[in-house]
mmCIF file of C-alpha atoms in Angstrom:
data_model
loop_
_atom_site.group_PDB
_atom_site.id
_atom_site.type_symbol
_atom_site.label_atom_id
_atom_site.label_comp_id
_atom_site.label_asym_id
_atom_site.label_seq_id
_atom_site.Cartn_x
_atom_site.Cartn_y
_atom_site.Cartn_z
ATOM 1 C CA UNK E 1 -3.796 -11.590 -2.129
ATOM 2 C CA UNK E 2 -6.423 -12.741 -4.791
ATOM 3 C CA UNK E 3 -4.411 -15.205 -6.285
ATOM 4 C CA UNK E 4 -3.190 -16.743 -2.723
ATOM 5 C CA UNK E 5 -7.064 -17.111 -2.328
ATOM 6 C CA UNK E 6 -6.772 -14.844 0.851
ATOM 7 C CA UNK E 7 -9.671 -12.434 -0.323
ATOM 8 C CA UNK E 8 -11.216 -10.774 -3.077
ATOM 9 C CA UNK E 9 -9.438 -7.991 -4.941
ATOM 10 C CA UNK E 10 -11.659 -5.359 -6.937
ATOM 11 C CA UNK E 11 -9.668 -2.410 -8.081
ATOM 12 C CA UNK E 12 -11.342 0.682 -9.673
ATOM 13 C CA UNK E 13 -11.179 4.371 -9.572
ATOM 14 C CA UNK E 14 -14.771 4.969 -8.226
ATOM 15 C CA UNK E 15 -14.383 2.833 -4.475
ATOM 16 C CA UNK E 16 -18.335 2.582 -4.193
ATOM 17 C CA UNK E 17 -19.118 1.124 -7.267
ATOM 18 C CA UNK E 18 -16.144 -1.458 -7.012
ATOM 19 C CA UNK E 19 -17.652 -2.152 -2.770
ATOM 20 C CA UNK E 20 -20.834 -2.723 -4.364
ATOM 21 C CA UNK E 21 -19.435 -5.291 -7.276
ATOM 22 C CA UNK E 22 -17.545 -7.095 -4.956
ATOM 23 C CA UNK E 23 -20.588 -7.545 -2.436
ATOM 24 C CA UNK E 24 -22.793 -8.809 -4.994
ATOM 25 C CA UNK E 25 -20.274 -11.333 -6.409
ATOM 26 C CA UNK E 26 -19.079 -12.026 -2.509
ATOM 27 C CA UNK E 27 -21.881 -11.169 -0.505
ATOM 28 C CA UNK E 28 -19.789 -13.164 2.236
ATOM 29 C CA UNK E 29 -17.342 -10.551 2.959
ATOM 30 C CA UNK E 30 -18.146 -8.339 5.592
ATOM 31 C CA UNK E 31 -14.828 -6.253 5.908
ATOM 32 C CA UNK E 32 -13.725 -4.088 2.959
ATOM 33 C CA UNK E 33 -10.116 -1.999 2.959
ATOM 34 C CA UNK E 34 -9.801 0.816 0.605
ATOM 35 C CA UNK E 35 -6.629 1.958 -0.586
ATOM 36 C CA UNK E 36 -6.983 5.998 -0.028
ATOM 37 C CA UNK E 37 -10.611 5.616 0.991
ATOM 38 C CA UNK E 38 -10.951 8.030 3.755
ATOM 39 C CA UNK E 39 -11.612 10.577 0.802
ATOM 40 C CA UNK E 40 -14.290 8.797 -1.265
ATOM 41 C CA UNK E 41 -16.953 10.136 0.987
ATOM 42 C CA UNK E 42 -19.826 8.058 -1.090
ATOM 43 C CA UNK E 43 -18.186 4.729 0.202
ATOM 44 C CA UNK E 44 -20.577 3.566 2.959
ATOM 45 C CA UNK E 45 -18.321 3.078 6.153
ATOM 46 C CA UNK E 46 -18.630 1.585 9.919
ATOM 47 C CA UNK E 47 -15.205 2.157 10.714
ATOM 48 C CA UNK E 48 -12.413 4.602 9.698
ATOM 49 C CA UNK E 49 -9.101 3.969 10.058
ATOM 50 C CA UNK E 50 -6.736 6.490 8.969
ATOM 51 C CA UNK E 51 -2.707 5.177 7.942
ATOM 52 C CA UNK E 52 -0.432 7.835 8.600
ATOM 53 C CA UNK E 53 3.047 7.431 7.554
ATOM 54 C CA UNK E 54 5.417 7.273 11.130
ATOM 55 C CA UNK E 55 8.433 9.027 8.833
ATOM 56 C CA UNK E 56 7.110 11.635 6.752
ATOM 57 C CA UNK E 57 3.763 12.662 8.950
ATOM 58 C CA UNK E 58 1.900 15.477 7.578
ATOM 59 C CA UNK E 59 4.565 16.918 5.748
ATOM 60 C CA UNK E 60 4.022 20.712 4.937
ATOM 61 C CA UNK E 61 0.128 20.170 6.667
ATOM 62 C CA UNK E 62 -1.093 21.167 3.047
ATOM 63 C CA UNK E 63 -3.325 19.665 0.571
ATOM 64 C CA UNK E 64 -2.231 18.026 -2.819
ATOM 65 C CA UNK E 65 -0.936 19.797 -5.042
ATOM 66 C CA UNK E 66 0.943 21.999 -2.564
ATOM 67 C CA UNK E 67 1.756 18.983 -0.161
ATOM 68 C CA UNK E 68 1.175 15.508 0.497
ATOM 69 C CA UNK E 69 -2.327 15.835 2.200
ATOM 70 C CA UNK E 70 -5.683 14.101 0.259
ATOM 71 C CA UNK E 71 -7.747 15.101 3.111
ATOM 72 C CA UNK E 72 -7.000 18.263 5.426
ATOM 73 C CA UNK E 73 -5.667 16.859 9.120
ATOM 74 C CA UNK E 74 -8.806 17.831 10.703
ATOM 75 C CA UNK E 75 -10.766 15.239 9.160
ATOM 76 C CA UNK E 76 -8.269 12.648 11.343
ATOM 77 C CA UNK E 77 -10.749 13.940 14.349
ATOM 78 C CA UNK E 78 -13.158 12.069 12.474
ATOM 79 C CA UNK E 79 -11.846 8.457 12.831
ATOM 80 C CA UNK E 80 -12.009 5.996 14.804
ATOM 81 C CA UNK E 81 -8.018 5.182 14.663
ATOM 82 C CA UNK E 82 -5.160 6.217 13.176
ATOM 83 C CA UNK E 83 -2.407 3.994 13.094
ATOM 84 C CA UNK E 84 0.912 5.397 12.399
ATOM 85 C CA UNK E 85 3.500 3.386 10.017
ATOM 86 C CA UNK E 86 6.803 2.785 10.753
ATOM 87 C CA UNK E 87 7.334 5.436 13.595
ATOM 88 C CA UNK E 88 6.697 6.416 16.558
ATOM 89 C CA UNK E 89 2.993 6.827 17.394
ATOM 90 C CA UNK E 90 1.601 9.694 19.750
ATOM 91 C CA UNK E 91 -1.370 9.922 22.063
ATOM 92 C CA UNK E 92 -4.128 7.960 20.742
ATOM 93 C CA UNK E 93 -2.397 6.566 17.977
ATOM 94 C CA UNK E 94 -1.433 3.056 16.854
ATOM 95 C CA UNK E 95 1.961 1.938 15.931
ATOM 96 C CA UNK E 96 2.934 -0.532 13.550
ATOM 97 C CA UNK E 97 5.698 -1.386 11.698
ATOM 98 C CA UNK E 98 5.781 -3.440 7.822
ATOM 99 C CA UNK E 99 8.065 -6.397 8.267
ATOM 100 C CA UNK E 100 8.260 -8.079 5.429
ATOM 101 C CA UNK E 101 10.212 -11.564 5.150
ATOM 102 C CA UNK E 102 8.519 -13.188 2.832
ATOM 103 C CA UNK E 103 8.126 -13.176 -1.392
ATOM 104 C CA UNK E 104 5.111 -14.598 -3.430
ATOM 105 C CA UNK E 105 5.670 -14.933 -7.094
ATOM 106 C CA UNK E 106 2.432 -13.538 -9.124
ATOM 107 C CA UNK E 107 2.432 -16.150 -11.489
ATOM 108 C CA UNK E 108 2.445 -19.223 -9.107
ATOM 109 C CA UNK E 109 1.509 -17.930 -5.609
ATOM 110 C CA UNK E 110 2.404 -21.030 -3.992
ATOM 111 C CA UNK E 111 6.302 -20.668 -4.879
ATOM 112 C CA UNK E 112 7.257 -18.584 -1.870
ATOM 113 C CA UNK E 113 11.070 -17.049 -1.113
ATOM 114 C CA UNK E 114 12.629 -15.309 1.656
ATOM 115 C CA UNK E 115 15.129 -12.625 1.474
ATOM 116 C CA UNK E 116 17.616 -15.433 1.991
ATOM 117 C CA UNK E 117 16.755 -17.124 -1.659
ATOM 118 C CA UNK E 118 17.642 -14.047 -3.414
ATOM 119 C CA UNK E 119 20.992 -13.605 -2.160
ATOM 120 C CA UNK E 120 23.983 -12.540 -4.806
ATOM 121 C CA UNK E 121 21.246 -11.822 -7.400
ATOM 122 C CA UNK E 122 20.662 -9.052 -9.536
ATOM 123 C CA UNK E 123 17.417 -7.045 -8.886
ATOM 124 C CA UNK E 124 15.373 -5.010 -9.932
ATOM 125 C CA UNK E 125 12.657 -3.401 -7.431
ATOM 126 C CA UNK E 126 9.844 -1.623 -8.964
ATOM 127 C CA UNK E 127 6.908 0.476 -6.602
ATOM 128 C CA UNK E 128 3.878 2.856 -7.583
ATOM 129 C CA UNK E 129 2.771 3.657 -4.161
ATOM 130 C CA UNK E 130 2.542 6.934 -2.284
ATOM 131 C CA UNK E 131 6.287 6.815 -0.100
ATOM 132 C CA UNK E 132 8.726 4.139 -2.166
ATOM 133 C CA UNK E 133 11.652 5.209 -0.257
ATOM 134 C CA UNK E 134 10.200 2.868 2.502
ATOM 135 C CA UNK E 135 9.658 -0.370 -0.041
ATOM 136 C CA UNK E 136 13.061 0.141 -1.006
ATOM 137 C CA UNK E 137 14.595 0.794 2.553
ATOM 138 C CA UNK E 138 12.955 -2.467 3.879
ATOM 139 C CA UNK E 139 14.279 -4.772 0.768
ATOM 140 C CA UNK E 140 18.144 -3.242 1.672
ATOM 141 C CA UNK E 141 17.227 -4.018 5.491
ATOM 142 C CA UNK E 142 16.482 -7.505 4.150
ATOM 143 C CA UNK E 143 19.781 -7.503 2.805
ATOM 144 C CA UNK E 144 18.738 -7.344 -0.702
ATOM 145 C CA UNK E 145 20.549 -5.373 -3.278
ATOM 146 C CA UNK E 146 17.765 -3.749 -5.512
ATOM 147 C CA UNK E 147 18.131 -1.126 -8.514
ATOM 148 C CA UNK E 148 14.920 1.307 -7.152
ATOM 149 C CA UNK E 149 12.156 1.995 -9.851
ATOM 150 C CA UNK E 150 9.797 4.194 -8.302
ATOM 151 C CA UNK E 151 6.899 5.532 -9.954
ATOM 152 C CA UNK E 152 3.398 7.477 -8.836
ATOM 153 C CA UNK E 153 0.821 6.706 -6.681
ATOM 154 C CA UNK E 154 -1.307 4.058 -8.411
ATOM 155 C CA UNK E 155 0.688 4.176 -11.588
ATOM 156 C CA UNK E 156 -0.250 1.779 -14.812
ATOM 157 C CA UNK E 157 2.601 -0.103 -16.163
ATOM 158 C CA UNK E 158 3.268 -0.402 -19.358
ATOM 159 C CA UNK E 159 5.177 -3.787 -21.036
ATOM 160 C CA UNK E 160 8.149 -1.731 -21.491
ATOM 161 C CA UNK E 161 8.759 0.019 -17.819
ATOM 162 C CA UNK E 162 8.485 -3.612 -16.844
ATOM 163 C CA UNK E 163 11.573 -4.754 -19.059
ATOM 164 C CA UNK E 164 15.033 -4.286 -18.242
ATOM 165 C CA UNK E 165 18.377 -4.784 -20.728
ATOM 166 C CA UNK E 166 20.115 -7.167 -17.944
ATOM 167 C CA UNK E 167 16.882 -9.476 -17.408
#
């Protein structure tokens, strides 16, 4: 997103000190998203919007470490909206679904790719985020044929999880 000069990206552990270093270098922005910031309760807030995935729900209903839960379901009472991903969304809920279609490289965001551009290759898919079963279900609905690296929430990468024999 940074690179495509969409909007600022800040990453850091402690979500109001990075909102706070981002405003004073952009005071322009006036909408922030948080990855996971419903919990960070110091993170000043006008609106709350709550991502639940449409698949997996609430799982067991308990808290990490004995279920997927960072914040009990109760607190969804507290939003404003919770929008459910890729499923179907109940009373007073928002659906939406990730469609993907198109690829950016990293290194020169203006080279962009469609699923199409990739076809007969060899690939390797690689995902730290909270449900990568999803990531890697869309790319094969894309027709892509991946070898799935999935690794935890927020994970840091090292040179070597990053290299692969056949690349």
């Amino acid at each position: 997103m940074a690179q495509r000069k969409l909007c600022p990206v800040w990453i850091g552990r402690d979500r109001p000190a990075c909102a706070h270093a981002l405003l004073r270098v952009h005071p322009e922005c006036d909408v922030i998203f948080s990855d996971d910031g419903l919990q960070h309760y110091r993170l000043q807030r006008d609106v709350e919007i709550a991502v639940v995935d449409g698949t997996r729900r609430f799982g067991n209903g308990l808290m990490l470490p004995a279920g997927p839960l960072r914040e009990p379901i109760s607190r969804l009472q507290q939003v404003d909206a919770v929008v459910v991903n890729g499923g179907a969304a109940r009373d007073g809920e928002f659906a939406m679904q990730l469609a993907g279609t198109h690829f950016y490289n990293l290194l020169n965001p203006d080279l962009i790719k469609t699923a199409g551009d990739f076809t007969g290759q060899h690939l390797h898919a690689i995902a730290g985020i909270g449900h990568p079963q999803r990531f890697f279900a869309l790319l094969q609905q894309l027709g892509l044929q991946c070898i799935p690296h999935a690794f935890p929430d927020h994970h840091v990468y090292t040179p070597s999880e990053l290299s692969f024999a056949d690349t």
